[in-house]
Amino acid sequence: MTPLIEARGVTKILEGVVPVTLVKDINLAIMQREFIAITGPSGSGKSSLLYLLGLLDLPTIGDVLIDGRSTNLMTEDECAEVRLSRIGFVFQFHFLLPEFSITENVALPMRALGRLSSRAATLRAEELLISFGLRDHLRKTPDQLSGGQRQRVAVARALANDPPVILADEPTGSLDSLATAQVFGILRDLVTLRGKTVVAVTHDINLAVQMHRRIHVVDGKLAQFESPASVASIPQA
Ligand SMILES: Nc1ncnc2c1ncn2[C@@H]1O[C@H](COP(=O)(O)OP(=O)(O)O)[C@@H](O)[C@H]1O
Ligand SMILES: [Mg+2]
């Protein structure tokens, strides 16, 4: 099977008076229906790696392949289309647009991709939000919701264009335990019920052990653990 996302020798160096290597020679393949935790100490390069895998940043060296296609060989427009249609992103802080309703926020990526009519985009946004228990809030703006509700909106937005893979950067990092359980349950259901792949950075060992495998990042490099049993033996940052 072709990986949904594959990193080949991915290295990210910030040029400057003193160049900083954020991510170093990463090789990994992310397959269909995987539920992957990315863990590692603060500042180890987890977010940088996720941004590279999600085409939000470009490697200095190496290549990221989406569905087996080299993004190095894509034009900027092709890359943008692939990112919009094949990858959903959830950030630690929701980054919803404050002046728009949550329905409009979820519809925006559909409008950007342009495959649905305006009306169909609104309807699909509402369906997604309703499926995440937000039926009573469709016309509200993000500031009228709780943190957990906002993060559910962010997951709905990530699903807007029905991508096969969701990348989430500490999606529960700023939530209380109840909201954490709800958002984590939604992410898990995306894998088990909807056949999605979810890759989530997390500091929470209790969540990491519930996932299929764990990718541990230290100093921008990988140490990979394949089973929950080995996950449990790794000290947490
Ligand atoms: N734009 C930037 N300029 C300078 N340093 C950065 C920049 N982005 C990230 N870094 C540094 O790169 C390292 C990796 O950052 P990051 O990927 O955010 O780590 P993590 O998500 O694991 O906490 C950190 O030491 C961070 O301070
Ligand atoms: Mg981070």
mmCIF file of C-alpha atoms and ligand atoms in Angstrom:
data_model
loop_
_atom_site.group_PDB
_atom_site.id
_atom_site.type_symbol
_atom_site.label_atom_id
_atom_site.label_comp_id
_atom_site.label_asym_id
_atom_site.label_seq_id
_atom_site.Cartn_x
_atom_site.Cartn_y
_atom_site.Cartn_z
ATOM 1 C CA MET A 1 0.000 0.000 0.000
ATOM 2 C CA THR A 2 1.158 3.526 -0.738
ATOM 3 C CA PRO A 3 1.633 5.585 2.423
ATOM 4 C CA LEU A 4 -0.682 8.550 2.842
ATOM 5 C CA ILE A 5 2.331 10.567 3.933
ATOM 6 C CA GLU A 6 5.958 9.599 3.658
ATOM 7 C CA ALA A 7 8.973 11.563 4.869
ATOM 8 C CA ARG A 8 12.262 10.804 3.153
ATOM 9 C CA GLY A 9 15.349 12.225 4.755
ATOM 10 C CA VAL A 10 13.447 15.281 5.909
ATOM 11 C CA THR A 11 15.637 17.916 7.515
ATOM 12 C CA LYS A 12 14.678 21.456 8.458
ATOM 13 C CA ILE A 13 17.368 23.995 9.157
ATOM 14 C CA LEU A 14 16.629 27.585 10.093
ATOM 15 C CA GLU A 15 19.283 29.700 8.440
ATOM 16 C CA GLY A 16 20.719 32.509 10.504
ATOM 17 C CA VAL A 17 23.912 33.701 12.130
ATOM 18 C CA VAL A 18 23.767 30.408 14.006
ATOM 19 C CA PRO A 19 21.792 27.891 11.887
ATOM 20 C CA VAL A 20 19.342 25.827 13.937
ATOM 21 C CA THR A 21 18.387 22.273 12.957
ATOM 22 C CA LEU A 22 14.752 21.749 13.962
ATOM 23 C CA VAL A 23 14.253 18.347 12.341
ATOM 24 C CA LYS A 24 16.978 15.967 11.273
ATOM 25 C CA ASP A 25 16.881 13.197 8.654
ATOM 26 C CA ILE A 26 13.400 11.933 9.385
ATOM 27 C CA ASN A 27 12.193 8.854 7.526
ATOM 28 C CA LEU A 28 8.706 7.596 8.229
ATOM 29 C CA ALA A 29 5.573 6.338 6.524
ATOM 30 C CA ILE A 30 2.025 6.979 7.663
ATOM 31 C CA MET A 31 -0.514 4.474 6.423
ATOM 32 C CA GLN A 32 -4.296 4.307 6.138
ATOM 33 C CA ARG A 33 -6.261 3.879 9.394
ATOM 34 C CA GLU A 34 -3.308 4.504 11.676
ATOM 35 C CA PHE A 35 -3.653 6.255 15.033
ATOM 36 C CA ILE A 36 -0.192 7.598 15.841
ATOM 37 C CA ALA A 37 1.128 9.534 18.817
ATOM 38 C CA ILE A 38 4.084 11.873 18.430
ATOM 39 C CA THR A 39 5.800 12.405 21.752
ATOM 40 C CA GLY A 40 9.032 13.935 22.973
ATOM 41 C CA PRO A 41 10.416 16.643 25.212
ATOM 42 C CA SER A 42 9.388 20.257 24.804
ATOM 43 C CA GLY A 43 11.402 21.862 22.011
ATOM 44 C CA SER A 44 12.365 18.521 20.452
ATOM 45 C CA GLY A 45 10.832 19.401 17.073
ATOM 46 C CA LYS A 46 7.400 17.750 17.239
ATOM 47 C CA SER A 47 5.494 20.737 15.917
ATOM 48 C CA SER A 48 8.133 21.400 13.274
ATOM 49 C CA LEU A 49 7.830 17.789 12.110
ATOM 50 C CA LEU A 50 4.035 17.941 12.010
ATOM 51 C CA TYR A 51 4.146 21.153 9.961
ATOM 52 C CA LEU A 52 6.503 19.492 7.488
ATOM 53 C CA LEU A 53 4.304 16.375 7.229
ATOM 54 C CA GLY A 54 1.283 18.619 6.693
ATOM 55 C CA LEU A 55 2.923 20.739 3.988
ATOM 56 C CA LEU A 56 2.630 23.849 6.130
ATOM 57 C CA ASP A 57 6.404 24.134 5.938
ATOM 58 C CA LEU A 58 9.019 23.023 3.407
ATOM 59 C CA PRO A 59 12.028 20.852 4.235
ATOM 60 C CA THR A 60 15.517 22.232 3.707
ATOM 61 C CA ILE A 61 16.644 18.754 2.646
ATOM 62 C CA GLY A 62 14.548 15.706 1.757
ATOM 63 C CA ASP A 63 11.055 15.194 0.444
ATOM 64 C CA VAL A 64 7.536 14.648 1.715
ATOM 65 C CA LEU A 65 5.404 12.379 -0.465
ATOM 66 C CA ILE A 66 1.626 12.525 -0.328
ATOM 67 C CA ASP A 67 -0.108 9.461 -1.785
ATOM 68 C CA GLY A 68 3.271 8.555 -3.255
ATOM 69 C CA ARG A 69 3.679 11.892 -5.011
ATOM 70 C CA SER A 70 6.760 13.982 -4.335
ATOM 71 C CA THR A 71 5.822 17.434 -3.099
ATOM 72 C CA ASN A 72 9.256 18.679 -4.187
ATOM 73 C CA LEU A 73 8.063 18.157 -7.749
ATOM 74 C CA MET A 74 4.755 19.973 -7.277
ATOM 75 C CA THR A 75 4.042 23.573 -8.130
ATOM 76 C CA GLU A 76 2.885 25.803 -5.281
ATOM 77 C CA ASP A 77 -0.706 25.536 -6.529
ATOM 78 C CA GLU A 78 -0.598 21.746 -6.707
ATOM 79 C CA CYS A 79 0.857 21.637 -3.228
ATOM 80 C CA ALA A 80 -1.876 23.918 -1.891
ATOM 81 C CA GLU A 81 -4.576 21.749 -3.457
ATOM 82 C CA VAL A 82 -3.052 18.569 -2.016
ATOM 83 C CA ARG A 83 -2.817 20.175 1.414
ATOM 84 C CA LEU A 84 -6.432 21.355 1.303
ATOM 85 C CA SER A 85 -7.877 18.104 0.046
ATOM 86 C CA ARG A 86 -5.664 15.393 1.575
ATOM 87 C CA ILE A 87 -4.648 16.726 5.006
ATOM 88 C CA GLY A 88 -6.587 18.208 7.898
ATOM 89 C CA PHE A 89 -4.769 20.139 10.604
ATOM 90 C CA VAL A 90 -5.777 20.747 14.226
ATOM 91 C CA PHE A 91 -3.656 23.181 16.217
ATOM 92 C CA GLN A 92 -3.243 23.386 19.979
ATOM 93 C CA PHE A 93 -4.926 26.760 19.941
ATOM 94 C CA HIS A 94 -7.954 26.532 17.724
ATOM 95 C CA PHE A 95 -7.122 29.407 15.313
ATOM 96 C CA LEU A 96 -10.769 29.786 14.418
ATOM 97 C CA LEU A 97 -11.666 33.122 12.848
ATOM 98 C CA PRO A 98 -13.364 35.122 15.623
ATOM 99 C CA GLU A 99 -15.637 37.191 13.385
ATOM 100 C CA PHE A 100 -17.261 34.192 11.682
ATOM 101 C CA SER A 101 -19.817 31.683 12.946
ATOM 102 C CA ILE A 102 -18.465 28.229 13.641
ATOM 103 C CA THR A 103 -20.423 26.969 10.615
ATOM 104 C CA GLU A 104 -18.642 29.521 8.411
ATOM 105 C CA ASN A 105 -15.297 28.556 9.971
ATOM 106 C CA VAL A 106 -15.864 24.908 9.032
ATOM 107 C CA ALA A 107 -17.126 25.813 5.555
ATOM 108 C CA LEU A 108 -14.086 27.987 4.755
ATOM 109 C CA PRO A 109 -11.731 25.172 3.646
ATOM 110 C CA MET A 110 -14.516 23.862 1.392
ATOM 111 C CA ARG A 111 -14.889 27.306 -0.169
ATOM 112 C CA ALA A 112 -11.121 27.504 -0.606
ATOM 113 C CA LEU A 113 -11.025 24.148 -2.418
ATOM 114 C CA GLY A 114 -14.058 25.100 -4.505
ATOM 115 C CA ARG A 115 -15.487 21.654 -5.123
ATOM 116 C CA LEU A 116 -18.832 22.277 -3.414
ATOM 117 C CA SER A 117 -21.433 24.955 -3.993
ATOM 118 C CA SER A 118 -21.747 27.575 -1.265
ATOM 119 C CA ARG A 119 -24.998 26.019 -0.063
ATOM 120 C CA ALA A 120 -23.580 22.489 -0.049
ATOM 121 C CA ALA A 121 -20.552 23.701 1.916
ATOM 122 C CA THR A 122 -22.771 25.255 4.575
ATOM 123 C CA LEU A 123 -24.866 22.092 4.832
ATOM 124 C CA ARG A 124 -21.801 19.876 5.132
ATOM 125 C CA ALA A 125 -20.312 22.178 7.800
ATOM 126 C CA GLU A 126 -23.542 21.944 9.781
ATOM 127 C CA GLU A 127 -23.620 18.153 9.473
ATOM 128 C CA LEU A 128 -20.055 17.873 10.745
ATOM 129 C CA LEU A 129 -20.743 20.168 13.692
ATOM 130 C CA ILE A 130 -23.958 18.332 14.551
ATOM 131 C CA SER A 131 -22.082 15.012 14.496
ATOM 132 C CA PHE A 132 -19.754 16.463 17.145
ATOM 133 C CA GLY A 133 -22.606 17.520 19.419
ATOM 134 C CA LEU A 134 -22.709 21.193 18.437
ATOM 135 C CA ARG A 135 -26.232 21.353 17.001
ATOM 136 C CA ASP A 136 -27.268 24.123 19.379
ATOM 137 C CA HIS A 137 -24.308 26.324 18.528
ATOM 138 C CA LEU A 138 -24.206 26.496 14.724
ATOM 139 C CA ARG A 139 -24.707 30.289 14.521
ATOM 140 C CA LYS A 140 -22.378 31.146 17.394
ATOM 141 C CA THR A 141 -18.917 32.635 17.069
ATOM 142 C CA PRO A 142 -15.939 30.794 18.601
ATOM 143 C CA ASP A 143 -15.760 33.097 21.649
ATOM 144 C CA GLN A 144 -19.262 31.962 22.678
ATOM 145 C CA LEU A 145 -18.055 28.372 23.116
ATOM 146 C CA SER A 146 -15.986 26.513 25.708
ATOM 147 C CA GLY A 147 -12.433 25.416 24.954
ATOM 148 C CA GLY A 148 -13.523 21.831 24.377
ATOM 149 C CA GLN A 149 -16.321 22.910 22.055
ATOM 150 C CA ARG A 150 -13.928 25.118 20.099
ATOM 151 C CA GLN A 151 -11.526 22.232 19.667
ATOM 152 C CA ARG A 152 -14.390 20.083 18.352
ATOM 153 C CA VAL A 153 -15.071 22.853 15.832
ATOM 154 C CA ALA A 154 -11.390 22.749 14.895
ATOM 155 C CA VAL A 155 -11.644 18.992 14.272
ATOM 156 C CA ALA A 156 -14.757 19.568 12.154
ATOM 157 C CA ARG A 157 -12.854 22.183 10.153
ATOM 158 C CA ALA A 158 -9.975 19.742 9.661
ATOM 159 C CA LEU A 159 -12.512 17.269 8.208
ATOM 160 C CA ALA A 160 -14.123 19.859 5.942
ATOM 161 C CA ASN A 161 -12.722 18.473 2.701
ATOM 162 C CA ASP A 162 -12.879 14.874 3.938
ATOM 163 C CA PRO A 163 -9.109 14.311 3.973
ATOM 164 C CA PRO A 164 -7.821 10.806 4.729
ATOM 165 C CA VAL A 165 -5.417 12.098 7.375
ATOM 166 C CA ILE A 166 -5.711 14.495 10.304
ATOM 167 C CA LEU A 167 -2.585 15.961 11.888
ATOM 168 C CA ALA A 168 -3.153 17.394 15.350
ATOM 169 C CA ASP A 169 -0.644 19.392 17.396
ATOM 170 C CA GLU A 170 -1.408 18.835 21.104
ATOM 171 C CA PRO A 171 -5.145 18.936 20.382
ATOM 172 C CA THR A 172 -5.992 18.411 24.052
ATOM 173 C CA GLY A 173 -3.041 20.347 25.460
ATOM 174 C CA SER A 174 -5.125 23.236 26.749
ATOM 175 C CA LEU A 175 -8.247 21.283 27.770
ATOM 176 C CA ASP A 176 -9.538 19.970 31.091
ATOM 177 C CA SER A 177 -9.918 16.225 31.578
ATOM 178 C CA LEU A 178 -13.564 16.002 30.485
ATOM 179 C CA ALA A 179 -12.971 17.978 27.277
ATOM 180 C CA THR A 180 -9.774 16.013 26.702
ATOM 181 C CA ALA A 181 -11.727 12.750 26.868
ATOM 182 C CA GLN A 182 -14.342 14.099 24.442
ATOM 183 C CA VAL A 183 -11.846 15.378 21.874
ATOM 184 C CA PHE A 184 -9.705 12.266 22.158
ATOM 185 C CA GLY A 185 -12.817 10.109 21.708
ATOM 186 C CA ILE A 186 -13.670 12.012 18.545
ATOM 187 C CA LEU A 187 -10.156 11.503 17.167
ATOM 188 C CA ARG A 188 -10.249 7.803 18.007
ATOM 189 C CA ASP A 189 -13.670 7.456 16.336
ATOM 190 C CA LEU A 190 -12.294 9.083 13.198
ATOM 191 C CA VAL A 191 -9.910 6.141 12.944
ATOM 192 C CA THR A 192 -12.157 3.305 14.075
ATOM 193 C CA LEU A 193 -15.491 4.464 12.607
ATOM 194 C CA ARG A 194 -14.542 6.658 9.658
ATOM 195 C CA GLY A 195 -11.341 4.958 8.530
ATOM 196 C CA LYS A 196 -9.217 8.093 8.899
ATOM 197 C CA THR A 197 -5.601 8.268 9.914
ATOM 198 C CA VAL A 198 -4.873 10.501 12.894
ATOM 199 C CA VAL A 199 -1.417 11.667 13.942
ATOM 200 C CA ALA A 200 -1.452 13.618 17.192
ATOM 201 C CA VAL A 201 1.325 15.235 19.174
ATOM 202 C CA THR A 202 0.612 14.637 22.836
ATOM 203 C CA HIS A 203 2.282 14.995 26.208
ATOM 204 C CA ASP A 204 -0.291 12.714 27.771
ATOM 205 C CA ILE A 205 1.033 9.182 28.252
ATOM 206 C CA ASN A 206 -2.490 7.990 29.080
ATOM 207 C CA LEU A 207 -3.558 9.004 25.586
ATOM 208 C CA ALA A 208 -0.400 7.786 23.846
ATOM 209 C CA VAL A 209 -0.853 4.241 25.178
ATOM 210 C CA GLN A 210 -4.337 4.095 23.666
ATOM 211 C CA MET A 211 -2.973 4.772 20.191
ATOM 212 C CA HIS A 212 -1.599 2.258 17.673
ATOM 213 C CA ARG A 213 2.000 3.340 17.754
ATOM 214 C CA ARG A 214 4.175 6.073 18.971
ATOM 215 C CA ILE A 215 6.821 8.169 17.279
ATOM 216 C CA HIS A 216 9.217 9.645 19.792
ATOM 217 C CA VAL A 217 11.197 12.735 18.811
ATOM 218 C CA VAL A 218 14.397 13.786 20.570
ATOM 219 C CA ASP A 219 16.562 16.646 19.289
ATOM 220 C CA GLY A 220 14.696 16.611 15.983
ATOM 221 C CA LYS A 221 15.397 12.915 15.430
ATOM 222 C CA LEU A 222 13.239 9.810 15.646
ATOM 223 C CA ALA A 223 13.135 6.899 18.007
ATOM 224 C CA GLN A 224 10.165 4.782 16.982
ATOM 225 C CA PHE A 225 8.073 2.493 19.148
ATOM 226 C CA GLU A 226 5.697 0.090 17.501
ATOM 227 C CA SER A 227 3.560 -1.306 20.303
ATOM 228 C CA PRO A 228 1.649 0.016 23.316
ATOM 229 C CA ALA A 229 3.790 -2.208 25.571
ATOM 230 C CA SER A 230 6.956 -0.418 24.504
ATOM 231 C CA VAL A 231 5.152 2.909 24.775
ATOM 232 C CA ALA A 232 4.577 2.344 28.460
ATOM 233 C CA SER A 233 8.261 1.818 29.108
ATOM 234 C CA ILE A 234 9.352 5.193 27.747
ATOM 235 C CA PRO A 235 9.711 7.958 30.297
ATOM 236 C CA GLN A 236 7.514 10.960 29.582
ATOM 237 C CA ALA A 237 8.816 14.494 29.149
HETATM 238 N N1 LIG B 1 10.883 30.100 13.926
HETATM 239 C C1 LIG B 1 11.775 29.658 14.831
HETATM 240 N N2 LIG B 1 12.900 30.358 15.108
HETATM 241 C C2 LIG B 1 13.815 29.892 15.988
HETATM 242 N N3 LIG B 1 13.691 28.749 16.655
HETATM 243 C C3 LIG B 1 12.600 28.014 16.438
HETATM 244 C C4 LIG B 1 11.589 28.410 15.510
HETATM 245 N N4 LIG B 1 10.633 27.471 15.505
HETATM 246 C C5 LIG B 1 11.028 26.536 16.383
HETATM 247 N N5 LIG B 1 12.213 26.848 16.941
HETATM 248 C C6 LIG B 1 12.967 26.044 17.917
HETATM 249 O O1 LIG B 1 13.090 24.757 17.347
HETATM 250 C C7 LIG B 1 12.954 23.759 18.327
HETATM 251 C C8 LIG B 1 11.833 22.831 17.968
HETATM 252 O O2 LIG B 1 10.617 23.516 18.090
HETATM 253 P P1 LIG B 1 9.200 22.789 18.026
HETATM 254 O O3 LIG B 1 9.095 22.036 16.762
HETATM 255 O O4 LIG B 1 8.169 23.825 18.278
HETATM 256 O O5 LIG B 1 9.298 21.771 19.251
HETATM 257 P P2 LIG B 1 8.147 21.018 20.073
HETATM 258 O O6 LIG B 1 6.874 21.134 19.306
HETATM 259 O O7 LIG B 1 8.635 19.609 20.209
HETATM 260 O O8 LIG B 1 8.056 21.673 21.413
HETATM 261 C C9 LIG B 1 12.759 24.494 19.641
HETATM 262 O O9 LIG B 1 13.976 24.577 20.280
HETATM 263 C C10 LIG B 1 12.234 25.845 19.211
HETATM 264 O O10 LIG B 1 12.574 26.816 20.162
HETATM 265 MG MG MG B 2 5.049 21.942 19.784
#
